[in-house]
Amino acid sequence: MSAAPDASAAPDAGAALERGAAPDAGAALERGRTPLLQVDGLSVYYGDAQALDGVSLHLADGEIVAIVGANGAGKTSLIRTIGGVLRPRSGTIRFEGRQIAGLSSHVVCDAGVGQVAEGRQIFPSMTVLENLELGAMLPRARARARKTLAEVYDLFPRLNERAGQLAGTLSGGEQQMLAIGRCLMGQPRLVMLDEPSLGLAPTLVQEVFATIRRLHERGLAILLVEQNVAASLRLADRAYVLENGSVVLEGAGSALLDDDRVRSAYLGI
Ligand code: ATP
């Protein structure tokens, strides 16, 4: 992709990590401010097979939005398309008003969209510190890397204790912390998490949700895909339900928790 990172348009996302309180995202949207993320009419294909069909959604600064849906509904495809890993066939993706659909993933990341992929994707034969440093390679993050590292260690003291250890020797929960920490090293304003609690023991699942809450308290916006539907709806300000690549329901997390269709399809109630 030829587009150069637009450093001048990047906000001071490091400041987002430091901010004490989350902004009132719902109120921001009601006042008609530009959403942080605005997706319209997104369609994505793998060859001839359609994965997303005209998906539209929005997310305000500091908001937690959950994406819920069965296996194969298109959740991962949505995150990968917003993150620049997949190219949409049609539709627009605006981040802070800037069109990012079709830009390469490093450009999207440098614009402030962080991504924690399913399966963690850390580098097992590199140390914890080296993995974290990799997260701060882009122009947006480089100058403040040392300060951000201190903030990440403050959030995850265990990563500090294990800084010199090979990442592959960490437990599953620690590897998930490392994946989130590496994403934060890029100083995102929006963090997209794909199945962060997958394969973790129940106590660690709680820890992952507590971590997401802390990121939110520090002012970051979160787009969350989780198989743990009840917990993600409890946590989210708002949520979208995807079925066969289309949004079929949207609303406040608490309202969807009470929705009969959601309860029977995803909560087994
Ligand atoms: P899961 O919870 O199983 O990860 P999901 O909701 O994240 O599901 P996607 O992985 O986005 O769904 O898949 C959406 C559709 O795209 C599915 O029909 C899937 O089979 C198809 N798909 C996903 N990845 C590919 C690929 N690399 N090649 C072809 N088809 C794919």
mmCIF file of N, CA and C in Angstrom, residues 110-214:
data_model
loop_
_atom_site.group_PDB
_atom_site.id
_atom_site.type_symbol
_atom_site.label_atom_id
_atom_site.label_comp_id
_atom_site.label_asym_id
_atom_site.label_seq_id
_atom_site.Cartn_x
_atom_site.Cartn_y
_atom_site.Cartn_z
ATOM 1 N N ASP A 110 -0.507 2.330 12.960
ATOM 2 C CA ASP A 110 0.156 3.614 13.220
ATOM 3 C C ASP A 110 -0.843 4.763 13.339
ATOM 4 N N ALA A 111 -2.062 4.516 12.854
ATOM 5 C CA ALA A 111 -3.118 5.529 13.002
ATOM 6 C C ALA A 111 -3.770 5.446 14.387
ATOM 7 N N GLY A 112 -3.477 4.361 15.133
ATOM 8 C CA GLY A 112 -4.016 4.260 16.493
ATOM 9 C C GLY A 112 -4.991 3.119 16.718
ATOM 10 N N VAL A 113 -5.043 2.176 15.755
ATOM 11 C CA VAL A 113 -5.929 1.016 15.903
ATOM 12 C C VAL A 113 -5.068 -0.194 16.270
ATOM 13 N N GLY A 114 -5.160 -0.631 17.522
ATOM 14 C CA GLY A 114 -4.377 -1.777 17.979
ATOM 15 C C GLY A 114 -5.186 -3.045 17.869
ATOM 16 N N GLN A 115 -4.488 -4.158 17.709
ATOM 17 C CA GLN A 115 -5.176 -5.417 17.475
ATOM 18 C C GLN A 115 -4.501 -6.539 18.257
ATOM 19 N N VAL A 116 -5.283 -7.278 19.042
ATOM 20 C CA VAL A 116 -4.752 -8.478 19.699
ATOM 21 C C VAL A 116 -5.448 -9.654 19.033
ATOM 22 N N ALA A 117 -4.689 -10.348 18.182
ATOM 23 C CA ALA A 117 -5.291 -11.402 17.356
ATOM 24 C C ALA A 117 -5.628 -12.626 18.185
ATOM 25 N N GLU A 118 -6.564 -13.405 17.670
ATOM 26 C CA GLU A 118 -6.908 -14.669 18.303
ATOM 27 C C GLU A 118 -5.656 -15.548 18.344
ATOM 28 N N GLY A 119 -5.442 -16.233 19.475
ATOM 29 C CA GLY A 119 -4.290 -17.127 19.554
ATOM 30 C C GLY A 119 -3.001 -16.428 19.964
ATOM 31 N N ARG A 120 -3.115 -15.179 20.340
ATOM 32 C CA ARG A 120 -2.023 -14.382 20.964
ATOM 33 C C ARG A 120 -0.880 -13.968 20.050
ATOM 34 N N GLN A 121 -0.368 -14.866 19.218
ATOM 35 C CA GLN A 121 0.635 -14.457 18.215
ATOM 36 C C GLN A 121 1.841 -13.740 18.794
ATOM 37 N N ILE A 122 2.335 -14.240 19.907
ATOM 38 C CA ILE A 122 3.587 -13.677 20.413
ATOM 39 C C ILE A 122 4.756 -14.434 19.769
ATOM 40 N N PHE A 123 5.979 -13.912 19.936
ATOM 41 C CA PHE A 123 7.148 -14.591 19.376
ATOM 42 C C PHE A 123 7.796 -15.405 20.497
ATOM 43 N N PRO A 124 7.623 -16.737 20.471
ATOM 44 C CA PRO A 124 8.013 -17.566 21.621
ATOM 45 C C PRO A 124 9.511 -17.592 21.883
ATOM 46 N N SER A 125 10.339 -17.432 20.843
ATOM 47 C CA SER A 125 11.777 -17.547 21.076
ATOM 48 C C SER A 125 12.432 -16.181 21.313
ATOM 49 N N MET A 126 11.614 -15.155 21.482
ATOM 50 C CA MET A 126 12.136 -13.845 21.888
ATOM 51 C C MET A 126 11.741 -13.607 23.343
ATOM 52 N N THR A 127 12.477 -12.730 24.015
ATOM 53 C CA THR A 127 12.143 -12.465 25.420
ATOM 54 C C THR A 127 10.868 -11.621 25.501
ATOM 55 N N VAL A 128 10.351 -11.555 26.727
ATOM 56 C CA VAL A 128 9.166 -10.730 26.975
ATOM 57 C C VAL A 128 9.453 -9.287 26.574
ATOM 58 N N LEU A 129 10.609 -8.767 26.998
ATOM 59 C CA LEU A 129 10.943 -7.377 26.675
ATOM 60 C C LEU A 129 11.056 -7.171 25.163
ATOM 61 N N GLU A 130 11.706 -8.122 24.480
ATOM 62 C CA GLU A 130 11.846 -7.973 23.020
ATOM 63 C C GLU A 130 10.475 -7.971 22.335
ATOM 64 N N ASN A 131 9.570 -8.832 22.807
ATOM 65 C CA ASN A 131 8.206 -8.836 22.257
ATOM 66 C C ASN A 131 7.551 -7.473 22.460
ATOM 67 N N LEU A 132 7.714 -6.914 23.663
ATOM 68 C CA LEU A 132 7.093 -5.616 23.948
ATOM 69 C C LEU A 132 7.704 -4.525 23.075
ATOM 70 N N GLU A 133 9.032 -4.555 22.947
ATOM 71 C CA GLU A 133 9.706 -3.522 22.145
ATOM 72 C C GLU A 133 9.231 -3.543 20.693
ATOM 73 N N LEU A 134 8.926 -4.754 20.193
ATOM 74 C CA LEU A 134 8.425 -4.861 18.814
ATOM 75 C C LEU A 134 7.134 -4.073 18.625
ATOM 76 N N GLY A 135 6.351 -4.001 19.710
ATOM 77 C CA GLY A 135 5.079 -3.290 19.629
ATOM 78 C C GLY A 135 5.228 -1.791 19.475
ATOM 79 N N ALA A 136 6.439 -1.279 19.720
ATOM 80 C CA ALA A 136 6.651 0.178 19.670
ATOM 81 C C ALA A 136 7.516 0.594 18.487
ATOM 82 N N MET A 137 7.527 -0.216 17.428
ATOM 83 C CA MET A 137 8.409 0.061 16.289
ATOM 84 C C MET A 137 7.891 1.167 15.372
ATOM 85 N N LEU A 138 6.577 1.368 15.349
ATOM 86 C CA LEU A 138 6.023 2.334 14.387
ATOM 87 C C LEU A 138 6.228 3.768 14.869
ATOM 88 N N PRO A 139 6.267 4.722 13.926
ATOM 89 C CA PRO A 139 6.565 6.119 14.280
ATOM 90 C C PRO A 139 5.699 6.647 15.409
ATOM 91 N N ARG A 140 4.418 6.309 15.388
ATOM 92 C CA ARG A 140 3.479 6.786 16.394
ATOM 93 C C ARG A 140 3.982 6.520 17.826
ATOM 94 N N ALA A 141 4.642 5.361 18.000
ATOM 95 C CA ALA A 141 4.943 4.873 19.346
ATOM 96 C C ALA A 141 6.400 5.035 19.762
ATOM 97 N N ARG A 142 7.302 5.192 18.794
ATOM 98 C CA ARG A 142 8.730 5.062 19.075
ATOM 99 C C ARG A 142 9.234 6.044 20.129
ATOM 100 N N ALA A 143 8.865 7.303 19.974
ATOM 101 C CA ALA A 143 9.451 8.340 20.833
ATOM 102 C C ALA A 143 9.074 8.155 22.312
ATOM 103 N N ARG A 144 7.909 7.605 22.549
ATOM 104 C CA ARG A 144 7.447 7.465 23.934
ATOM 105 C C ARG A 144 7.603 6.045 24.470
ATOM 106 N N ALA A 145 8.356 5.206 23.745
ATOM 107 C CA ALA A 145 8.377 3.769 24.060
ATOM 108 C C ALA A 145 8.758 3.496 25.515
ATOM 109 N N ARG A 146 9.757 4.221 26.022
ATOM 110 C CA ARG A 146 10.229 3.960 27.377
ATOM 111 C C ARG A 146 9.127 4.238 28.399
ATOM 112 N N LYS A 147 8.424 5.347 28.188
ATOM 113 C CA LYS A 147 7.347 5.726 29.098
ATOM 114 C C LYS A 147 6.190 4.727 29.005
ATOM 115 N N THR A 148 5.879 4.321 27.788
ATOM 116 C CA THR A 148 4.782 3.355 27.601
ATOM 117 C C THR A 148 5.134 2.026 28.251
ATOM 118 N N LEU A 149 6.415 1.632 28.142
ATOM 119 C CA LEU A 149 6.835 0.366 28.755
ATOM 120 C C LEU A 149 6.580 0.410 30.267
ATOM 121 N N ALA A 150 6.891 1.534 30.879
ATOM 122 C CA ALA A 150 6.645 1.672 32.325
ATOM 123 C C ALA A 150 5.152 1.545 32.619
ATOM 124 N N GLU A 151 4.323 2.102 31.755
ATOM 125 C CA GLU A 151 2.862 2.014 31.946
ATOM 126 C C GLU A 151 2.370 0.573 31.779
ATOM 127 N N VAL A 152 2.960 -0.129 30.809
ATOM 128 C CA VAL A 152 2.566 -1.532 30.588
ATOM 129 C C VAL A 152 2.997 -2.383 31.791
ATOM 130 N N TYR A 153 4.195 -2.131 32.308
ATOM 131 C CA TYR A 153 4.662 -2.872 33.486
ATOM 132 C C TYR A 153 3.799 -2.538 34.715
ATOM 133 N N ASP A 154 3.320 -1.317 34.764
ATOM 134 C CA ASP A 154 2.438 -0.919 35.873
ATOM 135 C C ASP A 154 1.126 -1.721 35.790
ATOM 136 N N LEU A 155 0.653 -1.911 34.564
ATOM 137 C CA LEU A 155 -0.592 -2.661 34.344
ATOM 138 C C LEU A 155 -0.365 -4.166 34.561
ATOM 139 N N PHE A 156 0.790 -4.653 34.117
ATOM 140 C CA PHE A 156 1.104 -6.090 34.207
ATOM 141 C C PHE A 156 2.463 -6.286 34.894
ATOM 142 N N PRO A 157 2.510 -6.186 36.232
ATOM 143 C CA PRO A 157 3.802 -6.316 36.926
ATOM 144 C C PRO A 157 4.514 -7.639 36.603
ATOM 145 N N ARG A 158 3.744 -8.660 36.309
ATOM 146 C CA ARG A 158 4.365 -9.960 36.031
ATOM 147 C C ARG A 158 5.241 -9.922 34.772
ATOM 148 N N LEU A 159 4.867 -9.078 33.819
ATOM 149 C CA LEU A 159 5.700 -8.945 32.613
ATOM 150 C C LEU A 159 7.037 -8.303 32.963
ATOM 151 N N ASN A 160 7.009 -7.404 33.917
ATOM 152 C CA ASN A 160 8.252 -6.772 34.370
ATOM 153 C C ASN A 160 9.149 -7.819 35.038
ATOM 154 N N GLU A 161 8.532 -8.632 35.912
ATOM 155 C CA GLU A 161 9.302 -9.672 36.610
ATOM 156 C C GLU A 161 9.923 -10.651 35.621
ATOM 157 N N ARG A 162 9.250 -10.864 34.491
ATOM 158 C CA ARG A 162 9.701 -11.893 33.544
ATOM 159 C C ARG A 162 10.299 -11.281 32.273
ATOM 160 N N ALA A 163 10.743 -10.045 32.360
ATOM 161 C CA ALA A 163 11.187 -9.313 31.162
ATOM 162 C C ALA A 163 12.239 -10.066 30.347
ATOM 163 N N GLY A 164 13.148 -10.763 31.047
ATOM 164 C CA GLY A 164 14.245 -11.430 30.339
ATOM 165 C C GLY A 164 13.941 -12.864 29.956
ATOM 166 N N GLN A 165 12.761 -13.336 30.298
ATOM 167 C CA GLN A 165 12.391 -14.731 30.050
ATOM 168 C C GLN A 165 11.879 -14.904 28.614
ATOM 169 N N LEU A 166 12.128 -16.073 28.015
ATOM 170 C CA LEU A 166 11.597 -16.310 26.674
ATOM 171 C C LEU A 166 10.075 -16.379 26.735
ATOM 172 N N ALA A 167 9.433 -15.719 25.786
ATOM 173 C CA ALA A 167 7.971 -15.603 25.829
ATOM 174 C C ALA A 167 7.286 -16.965 25.756
ATOM 175 N N GLY A 168 7.928 -17.921 25.059
ATOM 176 C CA GLY A 168 7.341 -19.250 24.913
ATOM 177 C C GLY A 168 7.258 -20.008 26.221
ATOM 178 N N THR A 169 8.002 -19.577 27.235
ATOM 179 C CA THR A 169 7.983 -20.270 28.527
ATOM 180 C C THR A 169 6.920 -19.693 29.464
ATOM 181 N N LEU A 170 6.223 -18.653 29.051
ATOM 182 C CA LEU A 170 5.167 -18.068 29.892
ATOM 183 C C LEU A 170 3.938 -18.971 29.901
ATOM 184 N N SER A 171 3.118 -18.845 30.952
ATOM 185 C CA SER A 171 1.844 -19.562 30.982
ATOM 186 C C SER A 171 0.891 -18.929 29.960
ATOM 187 N N GLY A 172 -0.231 -19.621 29.697
ATOM 188 C CA GLY A 172 -1.200 -19.103 28.723
ATOM 189 C C GLY A 172 -1.712 -17.721 29.112
ATOM 190 N N GLY A 173 -2.003 -17.546 30.404
ATOM 191 C CA GLY A 173 -2.514 -16.256 30.871
ATOM 192 C C GLY A 173 -1.477 -15.151 30.712
ATOM 193 N N GLU A 174 -0.220 -15.498 31.014
ATOM 194 C CA GLU A 174 0.857 -14.508 30.876
ATOM 195 C C GLU A 174 1.084 -14.154 29.409
ATOM 196 N N GLN A 175 0.950 -15.157 28.542
ATOM 197 C CA GLN A 175 1.112 -14.874 27.106
ATOM 198 C C GLN A 175 0.012 -13.929 26.620
ATOM 199 N N GLN A 176 -1.190 -14.087 27.164
ATOM 200 C CA GLN A 176 -2.271 -13.183 26.777
ATOM 201 C C GLN A 176 -1.967 -11.760 27.259
ATOM 202 N N MET A 177 -1.432 -11.649 28.514
ATOM 203 C CA MET A 177 -1.008 -10.328 29.015
ATOM 204 C C MET A 177 0.040 -9.721 28.085
ATOM 205 N N LEU A 178 0.979 -10.568 27.655
ATOM 206 C CA LEU A 178 2.051 -10.075 26.785
ATOM 207 C C LEU A 178 1.474 -9.589 25.449
ATOM 208 N N ALA A 179 0.519 -10.341 24.914
ATOM 209 C CA ALA A 179 -0.086 -9.932 23.636
ATOM 210 C C ALA A 179 -0.797 -8.585 23.797
ATOM 211 N N ILE A 180 -1.487 -8.414 24.923
ATOM 212 C CA ILE A 180 -2.174 -7.136 25.163
ATOM 213 C C ILE A 180 -1.136 -6.034 25.402
ATOM 214 N N GLY A 181 -0.111 -6.367 26.193
ATOM 215 C CA GLY A 181 0.949 -5.388 26.475
ATOM 216 C C GLY A 181 1.642 -4.927 25.202
ATOM 217 N N ARG A 182 1.906 -5.870 24.310
ATOM 218 C CA ARG A 182 2.578 -5.496 23.052
ATOM 219 C C ARG A 182 1.694 -4.574 22.219
ATOM 220 N N CYS A 183 0.403 -4.854 22.229
ATOM 221 C CA CYS A 183 -0.528 -3.973 21.511
ATOM 222 C C CYS A 183 -0.491 -2.567 22.128
ATOM 223 N N LEU A 184 -0.472 -2.505 23.468
ATOM 224 C CA LEU A 184 -0.468 -1.193 24.130
ATOM 225 C C LEU A 184 0.806 -0.413 23.851
ATOM 226 N N MET A 185 1.917 -1.128 23.588
ATOM 227 C CA MET A 185 3.176 -0.456 23.272
ATOM 228 C C MET A 185 3.049 0.391 22.003
ATOM 229 N N GLY A 186 2.093 0.059 21.163
ATOM 230 C CA GLY A 186 1.853 0.839 19.944
ATOM 231 C C GLY A 186 1.028 2.084 20.204
ATOM 232 N N GLN A 187 0.684 2.326 21.468
ATOM 233 C CA GLN A 187 -0.090 3.507 21.872
ATOM 234 C C GLN A 187 -1.386 3.667 21.078
ATOM 235 N N PRO A 188 -2.188 2.607 21.081
ATOM 236 C CA PRO A 188 -3.459 2.697 20.350
ATOM 237 C C PRO A 188 -4.453 3.587 21.071
ATOM 238 N N ARG A 189 -5.432 4.008 20.334
ATOM 239 C CA ARG A 189 -6.558 4.704 20.940
ATOM 240 C C ARG A 189 -7.757 3.746 20.993
ATOM 241 N N LEU A 190 -7.755 2.792 20.065
ATOM 242 C CA LEU A 190 -8.748 1.724 20.026
ATOM 243 C C LEU A 190 -7.999 0.394 20.093
ATOM 244 N N VAL A 191 -8.443 -0.495 20.980
ATOM 245 C CA VAL A 191 -7.859 -1.836 21.061
ATOM 246 C C VAL A 191 -8.921 -2.849 20.637
ATOM 247 N N MET A 192 -8.604 -3.652 19.630
ATOM 248 C CA MET A 192 -9.522 -4.710 19.200
ATOM 249 C C MET A 192 -8.984 -6.041 19.729
ATOM 250 N N LEU A 193 -9.843 -6.762 20.428
ATOM 251 C CA LEU A 193 -9.428 -8.022 21.045
ATOM 252 C C LEU A 193 -10.263 -9.154 20.466
ATOM 253 N N ASP A 194 -9.583 -10.157 19.884
ATOM 254 C CA ASP A 194 -10.306 -11.293 19.297
ATOM 255 C C ASP A 194 -10.162 -12.493 20.216
ATOM 256 N N GLU A 195 -11.234 -12.855 20.875
ATOM 257 C CA GLU A 195 -11.284 -14.025 21.763
ATOM 258 C C GLU A 195 -10.147 -14.031 22.785
ATOM 259 N N PRO A 196 -10.003 -12.974 23.581
ATOM 260 C CA PRO A 196 -8.855 -12.922 24.497
ATOM 261 C C PRO A 196 -8.880 -13.975 25.596
ATOM 262 N N SER A 197 -10.053 -14.535 25.920
ATOM 263 C CA SER A 197 -10.076 -15.509 27.022
ATOM 264 C C SER A 197 -10.076 -16.946 26.519
ATOM 265 N N LEU A 198 -9.947 -17.122 25.201
ATOM 266 C CA LEU A 198 -10.032 -18.469 24.625
ATOM 267 C C LEU A 198 -8.946 -19.381 25.206
ATOM 268 N N GLY A 199 -9.365 -20.534 25.698
ATOM 269 C CA GLY A 199 -8.414 -21.537 26.175
ATOM 270 C C GLY A 199 -7.831 -21.267 27.542
ATOM 271 N N LEU A 200 -8.313 -20.229 28.232
ATOM 272 C CA LEU A 200 -7.764 -19.921 29.554
ATOM 273 C C LEU A 200 -8.641 -20.524 30.656
ATOM 274 N N ALA A 201 -8.008 -20.855 31.780
ATOM 275 C CA ALA A 201 -8.738 -21.372 32.938
ATOM 276 C C ALA A 201 -9.667 -20.281 33.474
ATOM 277 N N PRO A 202 -10.784 -20.676 34.131
ATOM 278 C CA PRO A 202 -11.792 -19.702 34.574
ATOM 279 C C PRO A 202 -11.228 -18.528 35.386
ATOM 280 N N THR A 203 -10.254 -18.755 36.255
ATOM 281 C CA THR A 203 -9.732 -17.630 37.042
ATOM 282 C C THR A 203 -9.005 -16.641 36.132
ATOM 283 N N LEU A 204 -8.331 -17.176 35.114
ATOM 284 C CA LEU A 204 -7.611 -16.295 34.181
ATOM 285 C C LEU A 204 -8.580 -15.554 33.275
ATOM 286 N N VAL A 205 -9.717 -16.193 32.993
ATOM 287 C CA VAL A 205 -10.746 -15.517 32.193
ATOM 288 C C VAL A 205 -11.198 -14.261 32.947
ATOM 289 N N GLN A 206 -11.415 -14.419 34.252
ATOM 290 C CA GLN A 206 -11.799 -13.259 35.085
ATOM 291 C C GLN A 206 -10.734 -12.170 34.992
ATOM 292 N N GLU A 207 -9.468 -12.603 35.024
ATOM 293 C CA GLU A 207 -8.364 -11.643 34.965
ATOM 294 C C GLU A 207 -8.363 -10.870 33.647
ATOM 295 N N VAL A 208 -8.658 -11.584 32.556
ATOM 296 C CA VAL A 208 -8.691 -10.924 31.245
ATOM 297 C C VAL A 208 -9.795 -9.862 31.225
ATOM 298 N N PHE A 209 -10.963 -10.208 31.764
ATOM 299 C CA PHE A 209 -12.061 -9.235 31.784
ATOM 300 C C PHE A 209 -11.715 -8.048 32.693
ATOM 301 N N ALA A 210 -11.033 -8.332 33.814
ATOM 302 C CA ALA A 210 -10.619 -7.231 34.704
ATOM 303 C C ALA A 210 -9.622 -6.321 33.986
ATOM 304 N N THR A 211 -8.757 -6.920 33.194
ATOM 305 C CA THR A 211 -7.781 -6.129 32.423
ATOM 306 C C THR A 211 -8.498 -5.219 31.432
ATOM 307 N N ILE A 212 -9.495 -5.764 30.746
ATOM 308 C CA ILE A 212 -10.234 -4.954 29.759
ATOM 309 C C ILE A 212 -10.899 -3.773 30.475
ATOM 310 N N ARG A 213 -11.441 -4.051 31.661
ATOM 311 C CA ARG A 213 -12.082 -2.966 32.426
ATOM 312 C C ARG A 213 -11.059 -1.883 32.770
ATOM 313 N N ARG A 214 -9.844 -2.305 33.122
ATOM 314 C CA ARG A 214 -8.812 -1.308 33.469
ATOM 315 C C ARG A 214 -8.388 -0.500 32.247
#
